[in-house]
Coordinates of C-alpha atoms and ligand atoms in Angstrom, one line a residue:
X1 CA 0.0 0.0 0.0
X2 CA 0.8 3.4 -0.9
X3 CA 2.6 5.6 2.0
X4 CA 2.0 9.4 1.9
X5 CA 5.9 9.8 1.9
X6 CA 6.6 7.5 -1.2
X7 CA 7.7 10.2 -3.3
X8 CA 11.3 11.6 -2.1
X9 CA 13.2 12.9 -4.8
X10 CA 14.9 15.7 -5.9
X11 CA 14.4 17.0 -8.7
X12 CA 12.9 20.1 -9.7
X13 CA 10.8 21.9 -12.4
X14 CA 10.7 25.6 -12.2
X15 CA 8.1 27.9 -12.9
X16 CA 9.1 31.9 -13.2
X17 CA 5.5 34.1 -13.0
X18 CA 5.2 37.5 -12.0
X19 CA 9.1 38.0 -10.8
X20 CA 8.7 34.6 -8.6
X21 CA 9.8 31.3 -9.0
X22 CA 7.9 28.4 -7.3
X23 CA 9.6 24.9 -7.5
X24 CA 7.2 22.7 -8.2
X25 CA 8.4 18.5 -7.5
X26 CA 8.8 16.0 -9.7
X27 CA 8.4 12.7 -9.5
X28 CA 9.5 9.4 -11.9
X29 CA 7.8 6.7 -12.5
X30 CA 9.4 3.2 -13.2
X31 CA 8.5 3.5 -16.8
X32 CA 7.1 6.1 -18.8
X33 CA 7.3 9.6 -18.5
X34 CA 7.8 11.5 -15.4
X35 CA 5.2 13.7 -13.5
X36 CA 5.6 17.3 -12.4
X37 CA 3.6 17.7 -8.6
X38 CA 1.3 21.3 -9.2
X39 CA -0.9 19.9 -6.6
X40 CA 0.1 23.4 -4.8
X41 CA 0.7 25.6 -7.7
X42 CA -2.5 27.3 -6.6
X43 CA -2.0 27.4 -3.1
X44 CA 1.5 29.1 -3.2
X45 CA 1.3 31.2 -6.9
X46 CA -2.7 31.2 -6.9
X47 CA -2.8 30.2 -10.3
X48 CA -4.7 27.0 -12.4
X49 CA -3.1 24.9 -14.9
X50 CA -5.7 24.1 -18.1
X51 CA -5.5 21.5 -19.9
X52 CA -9.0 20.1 -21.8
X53 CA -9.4 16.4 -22.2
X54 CA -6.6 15.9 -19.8
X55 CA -3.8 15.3 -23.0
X56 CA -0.8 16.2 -20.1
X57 CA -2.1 15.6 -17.3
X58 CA -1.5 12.5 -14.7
X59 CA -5.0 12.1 -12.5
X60 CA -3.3 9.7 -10.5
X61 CA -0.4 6.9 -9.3
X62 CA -1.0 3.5 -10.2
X63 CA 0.8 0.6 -10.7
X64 CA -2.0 -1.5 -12.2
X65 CA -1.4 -0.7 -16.5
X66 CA 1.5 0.4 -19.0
X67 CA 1.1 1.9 -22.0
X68 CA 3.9 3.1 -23.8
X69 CA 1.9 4.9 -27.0
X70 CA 4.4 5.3 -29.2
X71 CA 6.1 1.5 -29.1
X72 CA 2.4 0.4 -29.0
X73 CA 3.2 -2.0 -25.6
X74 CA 0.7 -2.6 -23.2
X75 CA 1.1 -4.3 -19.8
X76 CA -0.9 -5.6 -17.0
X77 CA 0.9 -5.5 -13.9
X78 CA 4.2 -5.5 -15.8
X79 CA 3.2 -8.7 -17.9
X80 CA 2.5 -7.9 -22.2
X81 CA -0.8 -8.3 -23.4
X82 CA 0.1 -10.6 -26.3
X83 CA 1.4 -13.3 -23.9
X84 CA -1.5 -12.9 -21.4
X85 CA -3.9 -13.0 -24.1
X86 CA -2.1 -16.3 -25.2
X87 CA -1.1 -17.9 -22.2
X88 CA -3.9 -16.9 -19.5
X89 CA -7.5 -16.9 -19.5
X90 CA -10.2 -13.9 -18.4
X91 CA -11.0 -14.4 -14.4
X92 CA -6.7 -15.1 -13.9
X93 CA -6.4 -11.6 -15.6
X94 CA -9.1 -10.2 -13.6
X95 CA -7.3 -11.8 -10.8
X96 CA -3.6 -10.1 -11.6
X97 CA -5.3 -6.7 -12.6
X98 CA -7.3 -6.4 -9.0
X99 CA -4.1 -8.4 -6.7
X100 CA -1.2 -7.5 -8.5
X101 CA 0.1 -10.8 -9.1
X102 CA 0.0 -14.0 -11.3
X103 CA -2.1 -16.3 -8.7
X104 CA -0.8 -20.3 -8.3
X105 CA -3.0 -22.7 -9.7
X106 CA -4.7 -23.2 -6.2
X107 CA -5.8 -19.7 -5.7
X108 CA -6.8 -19.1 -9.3
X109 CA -9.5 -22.1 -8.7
X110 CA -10.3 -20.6 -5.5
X111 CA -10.7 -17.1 -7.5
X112 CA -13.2 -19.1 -10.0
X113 CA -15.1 -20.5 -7.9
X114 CA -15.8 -17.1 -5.5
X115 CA -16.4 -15.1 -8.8
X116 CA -19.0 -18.0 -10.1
X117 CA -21.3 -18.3 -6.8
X118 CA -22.0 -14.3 -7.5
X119 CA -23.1 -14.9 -11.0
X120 CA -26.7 -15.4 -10.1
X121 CA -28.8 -11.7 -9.8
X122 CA -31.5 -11.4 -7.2
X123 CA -34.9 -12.7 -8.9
X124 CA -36.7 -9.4 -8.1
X125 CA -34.0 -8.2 -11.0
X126 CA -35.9 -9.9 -13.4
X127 CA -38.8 -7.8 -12.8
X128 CA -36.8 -4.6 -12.7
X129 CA -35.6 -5.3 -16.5
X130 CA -39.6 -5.7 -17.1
X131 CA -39.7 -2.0 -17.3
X132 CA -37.4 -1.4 -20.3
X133 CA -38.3 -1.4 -23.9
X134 CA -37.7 -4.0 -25.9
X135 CA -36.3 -1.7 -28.5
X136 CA -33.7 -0.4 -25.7
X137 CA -30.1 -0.3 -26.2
X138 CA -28.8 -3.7 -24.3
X139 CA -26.0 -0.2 -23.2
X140 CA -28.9 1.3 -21.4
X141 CA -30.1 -1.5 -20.1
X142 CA -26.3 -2.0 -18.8
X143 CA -26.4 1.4 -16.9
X144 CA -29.6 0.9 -15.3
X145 CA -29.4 -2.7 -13.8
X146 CA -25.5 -2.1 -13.1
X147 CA -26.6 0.7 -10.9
X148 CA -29.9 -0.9 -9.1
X149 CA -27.3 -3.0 -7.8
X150 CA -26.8 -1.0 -5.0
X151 CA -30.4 -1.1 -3.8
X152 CA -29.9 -5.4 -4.0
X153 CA -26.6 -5.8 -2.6
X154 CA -26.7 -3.5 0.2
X155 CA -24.5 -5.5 2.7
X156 CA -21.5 -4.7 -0.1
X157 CA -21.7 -1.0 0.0
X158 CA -19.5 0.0 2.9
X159 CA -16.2 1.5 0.9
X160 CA -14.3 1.4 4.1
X161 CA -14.4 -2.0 4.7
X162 CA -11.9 -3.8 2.5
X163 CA -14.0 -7.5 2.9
X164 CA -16.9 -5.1 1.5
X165 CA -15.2 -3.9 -1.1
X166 CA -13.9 -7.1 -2.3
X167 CA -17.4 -8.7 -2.4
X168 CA -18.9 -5.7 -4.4
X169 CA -15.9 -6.5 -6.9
X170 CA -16.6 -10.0 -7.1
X171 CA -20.3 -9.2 -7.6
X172 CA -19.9 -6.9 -10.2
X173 CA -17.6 -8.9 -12.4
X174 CA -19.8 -12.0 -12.2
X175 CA -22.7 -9.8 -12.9
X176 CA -22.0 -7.5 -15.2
X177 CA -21.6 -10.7 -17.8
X178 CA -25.3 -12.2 -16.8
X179 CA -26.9 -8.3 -17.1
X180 CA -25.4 -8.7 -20.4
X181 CA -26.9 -11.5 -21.7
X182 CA -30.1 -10.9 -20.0
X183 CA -30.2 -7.5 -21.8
X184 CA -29.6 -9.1 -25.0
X185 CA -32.3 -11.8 -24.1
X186 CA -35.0 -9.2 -23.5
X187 CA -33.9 -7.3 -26.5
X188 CA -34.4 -10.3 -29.0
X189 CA -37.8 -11.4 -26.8
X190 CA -36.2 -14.8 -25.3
X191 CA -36.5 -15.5 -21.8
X192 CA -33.0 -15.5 -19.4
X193 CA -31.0 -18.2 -19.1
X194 CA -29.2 -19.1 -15.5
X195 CA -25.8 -19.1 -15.6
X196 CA -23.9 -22.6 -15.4
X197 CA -21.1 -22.7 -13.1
X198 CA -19.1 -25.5 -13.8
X199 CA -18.5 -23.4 -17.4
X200 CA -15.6 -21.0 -17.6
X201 CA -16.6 -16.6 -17.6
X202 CA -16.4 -16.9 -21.2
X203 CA -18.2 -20.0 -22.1
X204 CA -21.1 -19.3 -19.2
X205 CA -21.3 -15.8 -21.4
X206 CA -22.4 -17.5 -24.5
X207 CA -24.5 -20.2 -22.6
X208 CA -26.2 -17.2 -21.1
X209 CA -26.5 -15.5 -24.9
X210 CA -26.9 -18.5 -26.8
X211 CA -28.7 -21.3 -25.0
X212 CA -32.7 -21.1 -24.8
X213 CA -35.2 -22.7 -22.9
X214 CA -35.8 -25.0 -26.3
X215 CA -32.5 -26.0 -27.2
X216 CA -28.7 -26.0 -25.2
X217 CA -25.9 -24.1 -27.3
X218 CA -22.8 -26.2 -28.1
X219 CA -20.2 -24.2 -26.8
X220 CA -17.0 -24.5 -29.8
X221 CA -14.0 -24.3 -27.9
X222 CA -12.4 -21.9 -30.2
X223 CA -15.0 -19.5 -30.3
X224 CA -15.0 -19.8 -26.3
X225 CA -11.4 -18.6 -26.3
X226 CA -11.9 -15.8 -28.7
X227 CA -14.6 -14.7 -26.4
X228 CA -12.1 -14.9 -23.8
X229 CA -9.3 -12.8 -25.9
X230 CA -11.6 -10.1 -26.5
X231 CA -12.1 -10.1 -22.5
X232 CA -8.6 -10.2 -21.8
X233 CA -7.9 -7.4 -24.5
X234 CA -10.2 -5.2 -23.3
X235 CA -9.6 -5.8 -19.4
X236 CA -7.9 -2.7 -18.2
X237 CA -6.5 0.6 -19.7
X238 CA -4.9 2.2 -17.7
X239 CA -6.6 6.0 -16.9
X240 CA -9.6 6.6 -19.7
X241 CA -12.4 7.8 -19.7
X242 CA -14.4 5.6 -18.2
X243 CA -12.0 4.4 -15.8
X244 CA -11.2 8.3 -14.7
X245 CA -14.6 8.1 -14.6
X246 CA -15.3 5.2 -12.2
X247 CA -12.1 7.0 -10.0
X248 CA -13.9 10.6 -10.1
X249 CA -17.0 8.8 -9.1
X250 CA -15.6 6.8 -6.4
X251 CA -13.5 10.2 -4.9
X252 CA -16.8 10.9 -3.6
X253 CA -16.9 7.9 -1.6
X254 CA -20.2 6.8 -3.8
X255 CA -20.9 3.1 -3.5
X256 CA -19.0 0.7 -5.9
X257 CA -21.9 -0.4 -7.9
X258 CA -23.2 3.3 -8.9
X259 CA -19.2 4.2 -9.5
X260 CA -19.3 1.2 -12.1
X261 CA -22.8 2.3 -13.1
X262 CA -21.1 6.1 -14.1
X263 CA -18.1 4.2 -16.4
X264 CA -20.3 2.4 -18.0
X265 CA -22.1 5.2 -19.4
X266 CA -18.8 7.2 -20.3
X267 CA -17.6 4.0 -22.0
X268 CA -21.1 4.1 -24.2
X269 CA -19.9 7.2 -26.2
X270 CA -18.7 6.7 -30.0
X271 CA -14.9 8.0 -29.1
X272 CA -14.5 5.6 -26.3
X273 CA -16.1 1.7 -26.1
X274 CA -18.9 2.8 -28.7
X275 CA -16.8 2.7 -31.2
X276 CA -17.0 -1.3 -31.3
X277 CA -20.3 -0.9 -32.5
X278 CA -19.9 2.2 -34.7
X279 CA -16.6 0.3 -36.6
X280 CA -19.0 -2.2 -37.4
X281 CA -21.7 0.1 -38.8
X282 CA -19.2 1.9 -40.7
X283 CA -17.8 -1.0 -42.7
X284 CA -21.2 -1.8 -43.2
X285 CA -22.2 2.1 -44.8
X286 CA -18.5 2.1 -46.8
X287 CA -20.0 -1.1 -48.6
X288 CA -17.2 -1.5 -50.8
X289 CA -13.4 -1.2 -51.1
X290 CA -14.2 1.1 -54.9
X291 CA -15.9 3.6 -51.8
X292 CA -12.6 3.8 -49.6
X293 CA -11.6 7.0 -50.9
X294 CA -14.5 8.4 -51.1
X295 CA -15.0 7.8 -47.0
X296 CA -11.4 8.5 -46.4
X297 CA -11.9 11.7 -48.0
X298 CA -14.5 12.4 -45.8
X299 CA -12.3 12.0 -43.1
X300 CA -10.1 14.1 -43.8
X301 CA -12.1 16.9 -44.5
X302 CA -12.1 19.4 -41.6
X303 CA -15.7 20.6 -42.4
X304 CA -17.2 17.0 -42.1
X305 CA -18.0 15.4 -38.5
X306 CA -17.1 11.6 -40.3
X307 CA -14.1 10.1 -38.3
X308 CA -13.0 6.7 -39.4
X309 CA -14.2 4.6 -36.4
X310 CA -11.8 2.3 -34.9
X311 CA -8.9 4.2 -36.1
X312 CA -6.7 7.0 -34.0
X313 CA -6.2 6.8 -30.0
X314 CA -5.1 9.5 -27.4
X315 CA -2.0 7.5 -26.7
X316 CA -1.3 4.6 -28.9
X317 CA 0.7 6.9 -32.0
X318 CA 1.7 3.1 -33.3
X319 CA -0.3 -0.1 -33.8
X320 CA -2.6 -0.7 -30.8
X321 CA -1.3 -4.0 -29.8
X322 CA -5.0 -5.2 -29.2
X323 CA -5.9 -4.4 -32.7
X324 CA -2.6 -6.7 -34.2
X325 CA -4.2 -9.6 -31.8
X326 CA -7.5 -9.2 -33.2
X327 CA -6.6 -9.2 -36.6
X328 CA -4.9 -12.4 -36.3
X329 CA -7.8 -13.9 -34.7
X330 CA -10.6 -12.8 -37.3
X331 CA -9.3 -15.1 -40.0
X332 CA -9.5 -18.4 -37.6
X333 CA -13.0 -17.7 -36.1
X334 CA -14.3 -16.8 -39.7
X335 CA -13.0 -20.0 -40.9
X336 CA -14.4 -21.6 -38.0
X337 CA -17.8 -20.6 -38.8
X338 CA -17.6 -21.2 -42.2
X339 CA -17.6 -17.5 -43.6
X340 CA -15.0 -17.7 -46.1
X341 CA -13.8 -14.1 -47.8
X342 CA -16.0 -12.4 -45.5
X343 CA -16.5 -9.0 -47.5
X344 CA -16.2 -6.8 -44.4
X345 CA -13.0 -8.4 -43.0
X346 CA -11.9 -7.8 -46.5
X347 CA -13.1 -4.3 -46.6
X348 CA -11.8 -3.7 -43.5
X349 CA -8.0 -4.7 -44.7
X350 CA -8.4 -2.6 -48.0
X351 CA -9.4 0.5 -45.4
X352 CA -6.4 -0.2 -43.2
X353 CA -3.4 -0.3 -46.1
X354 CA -5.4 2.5 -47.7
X355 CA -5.2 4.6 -44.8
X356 CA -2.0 3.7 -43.3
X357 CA -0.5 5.0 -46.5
X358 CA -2.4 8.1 -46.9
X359 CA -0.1 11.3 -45.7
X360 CA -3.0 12.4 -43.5
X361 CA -3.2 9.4 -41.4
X362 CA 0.8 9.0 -41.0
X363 CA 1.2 12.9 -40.0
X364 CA -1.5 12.5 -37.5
X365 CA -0.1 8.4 -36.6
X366 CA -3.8 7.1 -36.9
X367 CA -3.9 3.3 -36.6
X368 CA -6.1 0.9 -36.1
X369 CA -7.4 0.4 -32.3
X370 CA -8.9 -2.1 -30.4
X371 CA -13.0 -1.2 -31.7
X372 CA -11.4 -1.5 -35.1
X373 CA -11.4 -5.6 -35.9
X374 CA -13.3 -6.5 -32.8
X375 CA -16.6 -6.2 -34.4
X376 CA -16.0 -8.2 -36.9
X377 CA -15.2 -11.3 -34.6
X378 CA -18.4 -10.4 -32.1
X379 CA -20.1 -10.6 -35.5
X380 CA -18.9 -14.5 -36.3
X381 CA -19.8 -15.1 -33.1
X382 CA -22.9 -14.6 -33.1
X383 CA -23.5 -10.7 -31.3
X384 CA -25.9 -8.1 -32.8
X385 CA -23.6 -4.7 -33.1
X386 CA -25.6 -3.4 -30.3
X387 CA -23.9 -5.9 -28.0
X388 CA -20.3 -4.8 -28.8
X389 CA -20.2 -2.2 -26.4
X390 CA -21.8 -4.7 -24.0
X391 CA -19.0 -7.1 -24.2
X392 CA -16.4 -4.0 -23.5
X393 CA -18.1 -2.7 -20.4
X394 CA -17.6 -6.8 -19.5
X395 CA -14.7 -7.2 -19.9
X396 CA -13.6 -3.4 -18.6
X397 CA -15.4 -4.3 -15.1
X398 CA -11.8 -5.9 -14.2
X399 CA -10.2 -3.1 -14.9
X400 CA -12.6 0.1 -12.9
X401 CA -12.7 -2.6 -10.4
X402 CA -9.2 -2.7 -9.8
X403 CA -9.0 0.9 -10.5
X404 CA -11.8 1.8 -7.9
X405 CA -9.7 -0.5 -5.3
X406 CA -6.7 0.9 -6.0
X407 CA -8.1 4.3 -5.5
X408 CA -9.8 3.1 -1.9
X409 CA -6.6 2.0 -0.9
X410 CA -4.4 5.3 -1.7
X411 CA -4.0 7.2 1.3
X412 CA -3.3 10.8 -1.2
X413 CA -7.0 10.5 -2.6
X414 CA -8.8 12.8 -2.5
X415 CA -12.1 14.1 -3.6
X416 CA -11.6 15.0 -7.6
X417 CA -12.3 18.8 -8.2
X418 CA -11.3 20.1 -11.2
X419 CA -11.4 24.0 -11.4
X420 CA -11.9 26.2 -14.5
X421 CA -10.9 29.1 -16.5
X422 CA -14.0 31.6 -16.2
X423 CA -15.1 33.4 -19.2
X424 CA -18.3 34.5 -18.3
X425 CA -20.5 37.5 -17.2
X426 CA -18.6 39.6 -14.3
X427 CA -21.1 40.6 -11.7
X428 CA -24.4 41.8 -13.2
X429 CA -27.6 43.8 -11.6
X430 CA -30.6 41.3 -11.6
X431 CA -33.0 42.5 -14.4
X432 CA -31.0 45.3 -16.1
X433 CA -30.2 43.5 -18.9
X434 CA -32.5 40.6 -21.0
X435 CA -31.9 38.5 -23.7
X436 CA -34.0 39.6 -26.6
X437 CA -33.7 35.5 -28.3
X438 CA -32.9 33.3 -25.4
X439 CA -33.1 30.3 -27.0
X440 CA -30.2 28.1 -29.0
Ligands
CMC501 N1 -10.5 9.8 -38.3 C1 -10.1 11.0 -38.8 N2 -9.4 11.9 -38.2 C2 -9.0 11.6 -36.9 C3 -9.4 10.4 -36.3 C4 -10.2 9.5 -37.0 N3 -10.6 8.4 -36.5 N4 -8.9 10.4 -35.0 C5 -8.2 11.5 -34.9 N5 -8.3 12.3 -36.0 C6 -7.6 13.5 -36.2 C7 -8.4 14.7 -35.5 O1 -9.3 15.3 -36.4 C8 -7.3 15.6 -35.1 O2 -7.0 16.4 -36.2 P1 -6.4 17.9 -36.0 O3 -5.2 17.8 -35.2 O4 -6.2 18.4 -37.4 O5 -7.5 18.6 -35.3 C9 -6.1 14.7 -34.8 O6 -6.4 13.5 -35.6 C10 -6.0 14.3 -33.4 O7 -7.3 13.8 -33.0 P2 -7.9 14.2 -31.6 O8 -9.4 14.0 -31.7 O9 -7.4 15.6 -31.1 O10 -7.3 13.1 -30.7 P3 -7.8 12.6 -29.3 O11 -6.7 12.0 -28.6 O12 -8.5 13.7 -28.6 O13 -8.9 11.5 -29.8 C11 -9.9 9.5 -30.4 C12 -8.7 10.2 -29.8 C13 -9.8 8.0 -30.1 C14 -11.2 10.0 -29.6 C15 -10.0 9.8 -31.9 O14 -8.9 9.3 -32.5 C16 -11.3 9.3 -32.5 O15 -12.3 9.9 -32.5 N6 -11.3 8.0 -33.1 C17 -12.5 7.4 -33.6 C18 -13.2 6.8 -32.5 C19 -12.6 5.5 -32.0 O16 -12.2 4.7 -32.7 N7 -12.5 5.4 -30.6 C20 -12.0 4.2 -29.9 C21 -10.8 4.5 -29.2 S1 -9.9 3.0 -28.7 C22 -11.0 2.2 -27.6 C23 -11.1 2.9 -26.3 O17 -10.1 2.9 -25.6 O18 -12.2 3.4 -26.0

């Protein structure tokens, strides 16, 4: 655990402003760039720093994810994604992201077996997703029933208690993944199917999706371990959106559920885990390798809002290394299926060597990312592009719920307050002045 003296050092960055200096600490990390400290800046030169969409700015210490953008590497707990996603399975990842460690072979079964009894949701639940449209988003249906967990599990909502906390984060890992295949259920008018615990995260995921009261789904080994790639892929990521939001969230000492209720809605948005679905639907508009340029054009045109979806990333300015995994995989579960020269996986190459030659795309260092093949395996599989996002917010529970422990456990948090730069009215006399149109 994190000590509030864990930072001596003695190095310096100096800031001259208005005829002082202020010294403001800076700190290294083991890999990476280094942090300068302006936690005081305000309290000793009363001034902000501004920086929109955070591009320099480090919310907070952790020592759960690496990302080094421009070599395109990415680590959990110091081990590279392409041999975890190789070599381990989902729940051992889940495991490593929220311990820190690779657990022996006894503790990982023990690990399976505590995340399995939770999979089960309270029966009243059932009746709560009653209340949705059918026509809803399976995303929406996500955010709603991830939150009403807090009024079910109530014994799990004490953030001081570190039993409670662990509890909340086995519950909401073996949850999430039976909200989401109850939310596809209701959205294709099947009833639920119980979760089967002597089946592995992944596999119990497509039971749950796939099985129905009529007939039991074979679950194809293959397919189960792509499933469990994309989990693994998608597990953690270090500080985005969603995750800072889960953190911000949690800095307020909200219950665990509701915190993982508030990421899952940033992670819905087209720039972040929506893009999964938006890829997909993309592809689908382009049609045609002969229309590539046509799109790409589009892209590049300052005046039009079209972005090519799965392509660009705040940090990775190489390859995402989830994307070159993916890629591999699409070919094998295509075959598997038996869609041979799927047009979209083949439209989705031509886009990609297109791109990645055009000068636009290499100034800027635009690659593919994770959302960008992804789609196109959920697809094989068998998932509607409305569940894409699903999947992500799955497989992403790991990674806010090692986040949001992580955070619990720091001594330095704090509440997260962001301040502003102010560029409205000064003081103004109530009624002296009126908007003539005051409408937008
Ligand atoms: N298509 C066309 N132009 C792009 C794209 C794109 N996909 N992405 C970035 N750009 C341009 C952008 O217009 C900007 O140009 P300029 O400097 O001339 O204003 C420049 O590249 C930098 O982009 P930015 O939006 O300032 O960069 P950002 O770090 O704020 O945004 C991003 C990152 C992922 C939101 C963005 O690349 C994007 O919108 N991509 C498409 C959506 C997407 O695939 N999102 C999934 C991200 S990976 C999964 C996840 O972690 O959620």
């Amino acid at each position: 655990m994190a000590n509030k003296n864990r930072r001596p050092n003695n190095k310096f960055a100096k800031l001259s402003l208005n005829n002082k200096t202020f010294k403001l600490p800076i700190y290294n990390s083991t890999q990476g760039e280094s942090v300068i400290d302006i936690s005081k800046l305000h309290s000793q030169a009363k001034i902000f720093t501004y920086d929109p969409g955070f591009t320099s700015t480090a919310s907070c210490e952790s020592k759960i994810t690496f990302i080094d953008g421009d070599k395109g590497i990415l680590r959990y707990r110091g081990y590279d994604i392409e041999e975890l996603a190789i070599k381990s399975d989902f729940i051992e990842v889940v495991n490593l992201l929220i311990y820190g460690d690779l657990p022996n072979k006894e503790q990982l079964i023990k690990y399976k077996k505590l995340i399995s009894r939770h999979t089960l949701l309270h029966e009243q639940i059932i009746n709560f997703f009653q209340g949705f449209r059918r026509d809803a988003h399976p995303m929406a249906m996500m955010v709603g029933v991830m939150g009403a967990l807090s009024s079910f599990y109530q014994d799990s909502l004490d953030i001081n208690d570190p039993h409670q906390r662990q509890e909340a984060t086995r519950r909401i890992i073996a949850k999430s993944s039976t909200i989401g295949a109850m939310a596809y259920k209701y959205s294709i008018g099947q009833a639920f199917v119980s979760p089967k615990n002597n089946l592995s995260f992944s596999e119990n995921f497509l039971h749950m999706c796939f099985s129905n009261t009529a007939e039991e789904y074979k679950i194809s080994p293959i397919l189960a371990k792509a499933m469990d790639t994309i989990l693994i892929l998608h597990a953690d990521h270090e500080q985005n959106a969603s995750t800072s939001t889960v953190r911000l969230a949690g800095s307020s000492g909200a219950n665990p559920f509701a915190c993982i209720a508030a990421g899952v809605s940033s992670l819905w948005g087209p720039a972040h885990g929506g893009a999964n679905q938006a890829a997909l639907e993309m592809l689908e508009e382009i049609g045609s390798s002969k229309n590539i340029k046509k799109y790409l054009s589009k892209a590049k045109d300052v005046n039009d809002p079209f972005r090519l979806m799965g392509f660009g990333h705040r940090v990775y300015k190489n390859y995402d290394p989830r994307a070159k995994i993916l890629k591999k995989i699409c070919k094998k579960v295509l075959n598997h299926v038996g869609i041979k020269n799927d047009p979209i996986l083949k439209l989705a190459i031509d886009l990609e060597k297109i791109a990645l030659k055009e000068k636009y795309f290499i100034e800027k260092k635009l690659y593919p990312n994770v959302d960008f093949y992804s789609g196109i395996i959920l697809r094989a599989i068998g998932f509607p592009p409305e569940m894409f996002t699903v999947i992500f917010a799955i497989a992403r529970t790991a990674g806010w719920t090692a986040q949001w422990t992580e955070m619990s456990e720091d001594p330095i948090q704090k509440i997260g307050r962001p301040r502003q730069l102010y560029t409205g009215n000064k003081s103004l006399k109530y009624g002296l002045k009126r908007s003539k149109k005051n409408t937008r």
